[in-house]
Amino acid sequence: MSRVLVLGGGFAGVEAAIYLRKQKIEVTLVSDRDYFYIYPTSIWIPTGETTKEDISVPLDKLAMKHGFQLIVDPVTKLDAKSKRVTLENGRVLEGYAYIVVALGQDKIQHKGMEHTLSICGKPEEATALYEKLDALILKDHGKIAMGFGGNPKDSSAVRGGPAFELLFNVHNYLKKKGVRDNFELTFFAPMPKPGQKMGEKALVMMDSMFEKLNIHKKVGSKITAFVKDGIEFEDKSKIASDLTMFISAGTGHGILRESGLPLSDAGFIVTNEYNEIEGFEGIYAVGDSASLLGPEWRAKQGHVAEVMAKNVA
Ligand SMILES: Cc1cc2nc3c(=O)[nH]c(=O)nc-3n(C[C@H](O)[C@H](O)[C@H](O)COP(=O)(O)OP(=O)(O)OC[C@H]3O[C@@H](n4cnc5c(N)ncnc54)[C@H](O)[C@@H]3O)c2cc1C
């Protein structure tokens, strides 16, 4: 029977493992954390409508239910040619006919990022956003800035939607608490037309929403640094901020750099339309690890994992 090693326990890895198990294929999944985190619902954590625990599913429960093997230990090395995977504790995994790379992505690092929190970063950051927002509400006033960055090498690696969603959530939350007028809310992004991929009409609607909700906007200038009390821009302007939420654009996962796999300029694994990697038989890349050029539906990570799993099966 074919044995498949899945690297990563996010949407892509878990979907791949479940689908492969349905085909009665033996699967081992490796994850650096012991839970599957439902990222899209995390936008409700900072406003206290849900918690990290509510939107996390223990991987051992999923493993038991679907019958895959689970190893919780970070992957530290992937040698694609020999299909050898090394884990942090020194264990080497080899002899798998197939490897599915579903490690997600890293984020571009900017100067002073330690002064920001991201809703798309480590799950703990969403909880930290909740705590910081609550502390500001207790003080009864404050300045909050939320935005996202670009990746000149791959526009599809930009994640802007959650910044807009969270900003509107926070606006409503402050209103409900009766303190909205004491807070300054600002949206920022370095590109001149952030959210452009939603279409020109959406940009006009967004602007009128900002105006209606009294949300300031700062766009079109490169971010030079995040500092303790705000954000500095190339045009020498500065946004004052007590709480900065910043979603940095994605870049390829660090493990991939030494893997020998073909990578795009932005560091994502180059695949064909079957999620195969040319020249590396039996290795597939899915979800945010892959550079899925072309298909309109490329953001549908679960679907992409399913396409890949069908091909393996
Ligand atoms: C707030 C928010 C809203 C979103 N809304 C949408 C939406 O509406 N629609 C949509 O399509 N997408 C949305 N996304 C994006 C979507 O969540 C991601 O594209 C998706 O999570 C990617 O899945 P993935 O499995 O490829 O990567 P990830 O979810 O990042 O999973 C990667 C997994 O690999 C593990 N891992 C990383 N490094 C290692 C290592 N060295 N060793 C072992 N394991 C490792 C991680 O712990 C993680 O579990 C949203 C994201 C956020 C944050």
Short mmCIF file of C-alpha atoms and ligand atoms in Angstrom, two decimals:
data_model
loop_
_atom_site.label_atom_id
_atom_site.label_comp_id
_atom_site.label_asym_id
_atom_site.label_seq_id
_atom_site.Cartn_x
_atom_site.Cartn_y
_atom_site.Cartn_z
CA MET A 1 0.00 0.00 0.00
CA SER A 2 1.23 3.57 -0.78
CA ARG A 3 2.38 5.56 2.21
CA VAL A 4 1.92 9.31 2.19
CA LEU A 5 3.69 11.83 4.41
CA VAL A 6 1.82 15.10 4.84
CA LEU A 7 3.84 18.06 6.14
CA GLY A 8 1.66 20.64 7.91
CA GLY A 9 -1.61 20.49 9.84
CA GLY A 10 -3.51 23.49 8.44
CA PHE A 11 -6.44 23.47 6.00
CA ALA A 12 -4.34 22.03 3.18
CA GLY A 13 -2.58 19.30 5.17
CA VAL A 14 -5.64 18.19 7.14
CA GLU A 15 -7.88 18.17 4.06
CA ALA A 16 -5.27 16.14 2.18
CA ALA A 17 -4.91 13.63 5.03
CA ILE A 18 -8.67 13.15 5.44
CA TYR A 19 -9.27 12.73 1.72
CA LEU A 20 -6.42 10.23 1.36
CA ARG A 21 -7.71 8.22 4.33
CA LYS A 22 -11.10 8.01 2.61
CA GLN A 23 -9.25 6.23 -0.22
CA LYS A 24 -7.79 3.84 2.41
CA ILE A 25 -4.28 5.19 1.90
CA GLU A 26 -1.84 5.07 4.82
CA VAL A 27 -1.08 8.64 5.95
CA THR A 28 1.31 10.21 8.45
CA LEU A 29 0.82 13.91 9.18
CA VAL A 30 3.54 16.04 10.78
CA SER A 31 2.68 19.32 12.46
CA ASP A 32 4.60 21.75 14.65
CA ARG A 33 1.50 22.34 16.76
CA ASP A 34 -0.98 19.87 18.19
CA TYR A 35 -4.10 21.60 16.89
CA PHE A 36 -5.72 22.64 13.63
CA TYR A 37 -6.51 26.35 13.76
CA ILE A 38 -9.44 27.71 11.75
CA TYR A 39 -7.75 30.95 10.64
CA PRO A 40 -10.69 32.70 8.90
CA THR A 41 -12.81 32.71 12.08
CA SER A 42 -10.01 34.33 14.11
CA ILE A 43 -11.29 37.80 13.13
CA TRP A 44 -13.82 37.41 15.99
CA ILE A 45 -11.16 36.81 18.68
CA PRO A 46 -9.99 40.44 19.19
CA THR A 47 -13.58 41.53 19.86
CA GLY A 48 -14.22 38.69 22.30
CA GLU A 49 -16.85 36.90 20.21
CA THR A 50 -14.79 33.72 20.09
CA THR A 51 -11.54 32.41 21.57
CA LYS A 52 -8.47 30.62 20.26
CA GLU A 53 -9.68 27.44 22.00
CA ASP A 54 -13.12 27.67 20.32
CA ILE A 55 -11.59 27.71 16.85
CA SER A 56 -8.89 25.10 17.40
CA VAL A 57 -9.44 21.39 16.79
CA PRO A 58 -7.02 18.97 18.49
CA LEU A 59 -5.12 17.13 15.77
CA ASP A 60 -5.08 13.89 17.78
CA LYS A 61 -8.89 13.85 17.66
CA LEU A 62 -8.82 14.27 13.88
CA ALA A 63 -6.13 11.61 13.59
CA MET A 64 -8.19 9.17 15.66
CA LYS A 65 -11.41 9.88 13.75
CA HIS A 66 -9.87 9.57 10.29
CA GLY A 67 -7.19 7.01 11.07
CA PHE A 68 -4.00 8.84 10.16
CA GLN A 69 -0.74 8.76 12.13
CA LEU A 70 0.17 12.05 13.81
CA ILE A 71 3.62 13.35 14.71
CA VAL A 72 3.77 16.67 16.55
CA ASP A 73 7.29 17.97 15.97
CA PRO A 74 8.52 20.78 13.69
CA VAL A 75 10.04 19.83 10.35
CA THR A 76 13.54 21.32 10.25
CA LYS A 77 14.70 19.97 6.89
CA LEU A 78 13.20 18.62 3.70
CA ASP A 79 15.46 17.00 1.14
CA ALA A 80 13.18 16.63 -1.85
CA LYS A 81 15.45 14.50 -4.06
CA SER A 82 15.87 11.75 -1.45
CA LYS A 83 12.39 12.33 0.06
CA ARG A 84 13.97 12.64 3.51
CA VAL A 85 12.40 14.80 6.20
CA THR A 86 14.20 15.72 9.41
CA LEU A 87 12.33 16.74 12.55
CA GLU A 88 13.49 19.01 15.36
CA ASN A 89 14.08 16.09 17.73
CA GLY A 90 16.49 14.57 15.19
CA ARG A 91 14.13 11.89 13.89
CA VAL A 92 14.38 11.26 10.15
CA LEU A 93 11.30 10.26 8.17
CA GLU A 94 11.94 8.41 4.91
CA GLY A 95 10.61 5.64 2.71
CA TYR A 96 7.34 7.40 1.85
CA ALA A 97 6.16 7.02 -1.75
CA TYR A 98 4.55 10.46 -1.63
CA ILE A 99 5.16 13.69 0.25
CA VAL A 100 2.57 16.45 0.40
CA VAL A 101 4.07 19.82 1.34
CA ALA A 102 1.43 21.87 3.17
CA LEU A 103 3.57 23.99 5.51
CA GLY A 104 1.82 27.30 4.81
CA GLN A 105 3.95 30.40 4.28
CA ASP A 106 6.24 32.81 6.11
CA LYS A 107 5.64 36.55 6.33
CA ILE A 108 7.83 39.34 4.94
CA GLN A 109 9.70 40.97 7.83
CA HIS A 110 9.62 44.77 8.16
CA LYS A 111 11.61 47.00 10.49
CA GLY A 112 9.97 47.17 13.91
CA MET A 113 7.47 44.33 13.36
CA GLU A 114 7.72 43.55 17.08
CA HIS A 115 5.52 46.61 17.63
CA THR A 116 2.68 45.04 15.65
CA LEU A 117 0.28 42.14 16.02
CA SER A 118 -1.23 40.25 13.11
CA ILE A 119 -4.58 38.52 12.75
CA CYS A 120 -2.89 36.26 10.17
CA GLY A 121 0.17 35.44 12.26
CA LYS A 122 0.66 33.03 15.14
CA PRO A 123 -2.71 32.14 16.74
CA GLU A 124 -1.53 33.69 20.04
CA GLU A 125 -1.41 37.10 18.33
CA ALA A 126 -5.20 37.18 17.93
CA THR A 127 -5.55 36.68 21.70
CA ALA A 128 -2.94 39.40 22.32
CA LEU A 129 -5.02 41.74 20.12
CA TYR A 130 -8.04 41.02 22.32
CA GLU A 131 -6.06 41.80 25.47
CA LYS A 132 -4.56 45.02 24.10
CA LEU A 133 -7.90 46.24 22.79
CA ASP A 134 -9.53 45.53 26.14
CA ALA A 135 -6.79 47.43 27.97
CA LEU A 136 -7.36 50.46 25.69
CA ILE A 137 -11.12 50.29 26.30
CA LEU A 138 -10.44 50.31 30.05
CA LYS A 139 -8.39 53.49 29.51
CA ASP A 140 -11.43 54.83 27.64
CA HIS A 141 -9.54 56.24 24.65
CA GLY A 142 -6.86 55.40 22.11
CA LYS A 143 -5.55 55.28 18.55
CA ILE A 144 -5.84 52.06 16.57
CA ALA A 145 -4.26 51.45 13.15
CA MET A 146 -4.86 48.41 10.97
CA GLY A 147 -3.41 47.59 7.60
CA PHE A 148 -1.56 45.21 5.33
CA GLY A 149 1.60 45.10 3.25
CA GLY A 150 2.46 44.12 -0.30
CA ASN A 151 4.80 41.65 -1.96
CA PRO A 152 6.21 43.12 -5.19
CA LYS A 153 7.22 39.61 -6.29
CA ASP A 154 3.76 38.04 -5.96
CA SER A 155 0.56 40.07 -5.65
CA SER A 156 -1.40 36.91 -4.76
CA ALA A 157 0.59 36.66 -1.50
CA VAL A 158 -1.09 39.84 -0.21
CA ARG A 159 -3.81 39.25 2.40
CA GLY A 160 -5.97 42.33 2.81
CA GLY A 161 -9.50 41.04 3.43
CA PRO A 162 -9.00 40.20 7.12
CA ALA A 163 -7.65 43.72 7.80
CA PHE A 164 -10.87 45.30 6.50
CA GLU A 165 -13.01 42.72 8.31
CA LEU A 166 -11.26 43.23 11.63
CA LEU A 167 -11.34 47.01 11.33
CA PHE A 168 -15.12 46.97 10.88
CA ASN A 169 -15.50 44.44 13.72
CA VAL A 170 -13.49 46.71 16.03
CA HIS A 171 -15.53 49.76 14.97
CA ASN A 172 -18.76 47.90 15.88
CA TYR A 173 -17.30 46.59 19.13
CA LEU A 174 -16.26 50.08 20.27
CA LYS A 175 -19.68 51.39 19.31
CA LYS A 176 -21.38 48.65 21.33
CA LYS A 177 -19.20 49.58 24.30
CA GLY A 178 -20.26 53.22 23.85
CA VAL A 179 -16.68 54.47 23.41
CA ARG A 180 -16.28 54.71 19.62
CA ASP A 181 -16.04 58.52 19.67
CA ASN A 182 -13.03 58.33 22.00
CA PHE A 183 -11.03 56.26 19.50
CA GLU A 184 -9.22 57.18 16.32
CA LEU A 185 -9.32 54.35 13.76
CA THR A 186 -6.97 54.39 10.77
CA PHE A 187 -6.56 52.02 7.85
CA PHE A 188 -3.13 51.96 6.15
CA ALA A 189 -1.42 50.20 3.25
CA PRO A 190 1.59 51.08 1.08
CA MET A 191 -0.07 50.53 -2.31
CA PRO A 192 -2.11 53.37 -3.85
CA LYS A 193 -5.24 51.23 -4.31
CA PRO A 194 -5.35 48.53 -1.64
CA GLY A 195 -8.06 45.95 -2.27
CA GLN A 196 -7.96 46.64 -6.01
CA LYS A 197 -8.43 42.97 -6.86
CA MET A 198 -12.02 43.27 -5.57
CA GLY A 199 -12.70 45.70 -8.44
CA GLU A 200 -13.04 49.49 -8.82
CA LYS A 201 -16.64 49.46 -7.57
CA ALA A 202 -15.57 47.82 -4.32
CA LEU A 203 -12.90 50.49 -3.80
CA VAL A 204 -15.49 53.25 -4.09
CA MET A 205 -17.77 51.42 -1.64
CA MET A 206 -14.88 50.93 0.78
CA ASP A 207 -14.07 54.64 0.70
CA SER A 208 -17.65 55.60 1.42
CA MET A 209 -17.74 53.08 4.30
CA PHE A 210 -14.58 54.62 5.76
CA GLU A 211 -16.11 58.07 5.51
CA LYS A 212 -19.41 56.97 7.03
CA LEU A 213 -17.70 55.21 9.94
CA ASN A 214 -15.11 57.96 10.46
CA ILE A 215 -12.15 55.69 9.69
CA HIS A 216 -9.07 57.56 8.45
CA LYS A 217 -7.10 56.22 5.50
CA LYS A 218 -3.38 56.40 4.72
CA VAL A 219 -2.32 54.72 1.47
CA GLY A 220 0.26 55.03 -1.30
CA SER A 221 3.47 55.44 0.67
CA LYS A 222 5.98 52.74 1.61
CA ILE A 223 6.15 51.76 5.28
CA THR A 224 9.67 52.47 6.55
CA ALA A 225 9.29 51.29 10.14
CA PHE A 226 6.88 50.31 12.86
CA VAL A 227 7.71 52.06 16.11
CA LYS A 228 6.37 51.80 19.64
CA ASP A 229 3.86 54.60 19.14
CA GLY A 230 2.99 54.25 15.48
CA ILE A 231 3.96 53.71 11.86
CA GLU A 232 6.48 55.72 9.83
CA PHE A 233 6.25 56.16 6.06
CA GLU A 234 8.66 56.98 3.25
CA ASP A 235 6.88 60.30 2.61
CA LYS A 236 8.01 61.29 6.15
CA SER A 237 4.50 61.11 7.56
CA LYS A 238 3.61 59.11 10.67
CA ILE A 239 0.43 57.55 12.01
CA ALA A 240 0.24 57.65 15.80
CA SER A 241 -1.02 54.34 17.14
CA ASP A 242 -1.45 52.66 20.52
CA LEU A 243 -2.38 49.37 18.85
CA THR A 244 -1.10 48.43 15.40
CA MET A 245 -2.51 45.40 13.59
CA PHE A 246 -0.46 44.66 10.49
CA ILE A 247 -0.79 41.74 8.07
CA SER A 248 2.51 41.36 6.31
CA ALA A 249 2.39 39.79 2.85
CA GLY A 250 3.35 36.15 2.49
CA THR A 251 6.64 34.76 1.30
CA GLY A 252 7.79 31.16 0.83
CA HIS A 253 8.21 28.96 3.92
CA GLY A 254 11.82 29.05 5.16
CA ILE A 255 12.19 25.25 5.05
CA LEU A 256 11.72 25.30 1.28
CA ARG A 257 14.84 27.37 0.55
CA GLU A 258 17.17 24.41 1.11
CA SER A 259 14.74 21.73 -0.10
CA GLY A 260 15.92 21.62 -3.71
CA LEU A 261 12.36 22.18 -4.94
CA PRO A 262 11.72 24.73 -7.72
CA LEU A 263 10.58 28.01 -6.16
CA SER A 264 8.95 31.14 -7.58
CA ASP A 265 10.65 34.54 -7.11
CA ALA A 266 8.57 34.95 -3.96
CA GLY A 267 9.71 31.55 -2.61
CA PHE A 268 6.58 29.48 -3.22
CA ILE A 269 6.78 25.97 -4.73
CA VAL A 270 6.13 25.97 -8.46
CA THR A 271 3.56 23.32 -9.35
CA ASN A 272 1.71 22.23 -12.46
CA GLU A 273 -2.09 22.15 -12.68
CA TYR A 274 -2.15 18.78 -10.86
CA ASN A 275 -0.19 20.18 -7.89
CA GLU A 276 2.74 18.05 -9.00
CA ILE A 277 6.26 19.43 -9.02
CA GLU A 278 8.06 18.91 -12.30
CA GLY A 279 11.14 16.71 -11.83
CA PHE A 280 10.08 15.52 -8.36
CA GLU A 281 7.85 12.50 -8.77
CA GLY A 282 5.64 11.81 -5.77
CA ILE A 283 6.01 15.27 -4.23
CA TYR A 284 3.05 17.62 -4.20
CA ALA A 285 2.58 21.14 -2.88
CA VAL A 286 -0.77 22.46 -1.67
CA GLY A 287 -2.26 25.49 0.07
CA ASP A 288 -0.20 28.55 0.90
CA SER A 289 3.12 26.73 0.30
CA ALA A 290 2.41 26.47 -3.41
CA SER A 291 2.68 29.07 -6.13
CA LEU A 292 -0.50 28.28 -7.98
CA LEU A 293 -0.20 30.28 -11.12
CA GLY A 294 -3.23 30.52 -13.31
CA PRO A 295 -6.39 28.96 -11.92
CA GLU A 296 -9.04 31.44 -10.84
CA TRP A 297 -9.82 29.27 -7.82
CA ARG A 298 -6.28 29.22 -6.47
CA ALA A 299 -7.29 30.68 -3.09
CA LYS A 300 -9.49 27.69 -2.34
CA GLN A 301 -6.90 25.76 -0.35
CA GLY A 302 -9.20 22.89 0.60
CA HIS A 303 -10.24 22.37 -2.99
CA VAL A 304 -6.63 22.40 -4.16
CA ALA A 305 -5.74 19.79 -1.53
CA GLU A 306 -8.62 17.64 -2.75
CA VAL A 307 -7.47 17.88 -6.38
CA MET A 308 -4.00 16.78 -5.28
CA ALA A 309 -5.34 13.93 -3.14
CA LYS A 310 -7.45 12.61 -6.03
CA ASN A 311 -4.31 12.52 -8.16
CA VAL A 312 -2.34 10.65 -5.50
CA ALA A 313 -5.19 8.16 -5.00
C1 LIG B 1 -8.27 36.08 9.30
C2 LIG B 1 -8.14 35.24 8.06
C3 LIG B 1 -9.20 35.14 7.17
C4 LIG B 1 -9.07 34.35 6.03
N1 LIG B 1 -10.15 34.22 5.19
C5 LIG B 1 -10.05 33.39 4.11
C6 LIG B 1 -11.16 33.16 3.25
O1 LIG B 1 -12.24 33.70 3.46
N2 LIG B 1 -11.00 32.31 2.18
C7 LIG B 1 -9.80 31.68 1.92
O2 LIG B 1 -9.70 30.92 0.97
N3 LIG B 1 -8.74 31.90 2.73
C8 LIG B 1 -8.83 32.72 3.80
N4 LIG B 1 -7.76 32.92 4.61
C9 LIG B 1 -6.51 32.27 4.24
C10 LIG B 1 -6.50 30.83 4.69
O3 LIG B 1 -6.76 30.73 6.07
C11 LIG B 1 -5.13 30.26 4.38
O4 LIG B 1 -4.91 30.39 3.00
C12 LIG B 1 -5.05 28.83 4.82
O5 LIG B 1 -5.03 28.76 6.22
C13 LIG B 1 -3.82 28.17 4.23
O6 LIG B 1 -3.83 26.84 4.61
P1 LIG B 1 -2.48 26.03 4.62
O7 LIG B 1 -2.80 24.72 5.21
O8 LIG B 1 -1.85 26.09 3.29
O9 LIG B 1 -1.52 26.87 5.57
P2 LIG B 1 -1.65 27.11 7.14
O10 LIG B 1 -3.06 27.27 7.56
O11 LIG B 1 -0.71 28.20 7.44
O12 LIG B 1 -1.14 25.76 7.75
C14 LIG B 1 0.20 25.40 7.74
C15 LIG B 1 0.41 24.43 8.87
O13 LIG B 1 1.75 23.96 8.85
C16 LIG B 1 2.27 24.00 10.16
N5 LIG B 1 3.72 24.22 10.06
C17 LIG B 1 4.37 25.35 9.71
N6 LIG B 1 5.69 25.17 9.77
C18 LIG B 1 5.88 23.90 10.15
C19 LIG B 1 7.04 23.11 10.37
N7 LIG B 1 8.28 23.60 10.24
N8 LIG B 1 6.87 21.82 10.75
C20 LIG B 1 5.62 21.29 10.89
N9 LIG B 1 4.50 21.99 10.70
C21 LIG B 1 4.63 23.28 10.33
C22 LIG B 1 1.55 25.16 10.85
O14 LIG B 1 1.50 24.98 12.25
C23 LIG B 1 0.17 25.06 10.25
O15 LIG B 1 -0.66 24.23 10.99
C24 LIG B 1 -7.85 33.69 5.76
C25 LIG B 1 -6.78 33.80 6.65
C26 LIG B 1 -6.92 34.55 7.79
C27 LIG B 1 -5.77 34.61 8.75
#
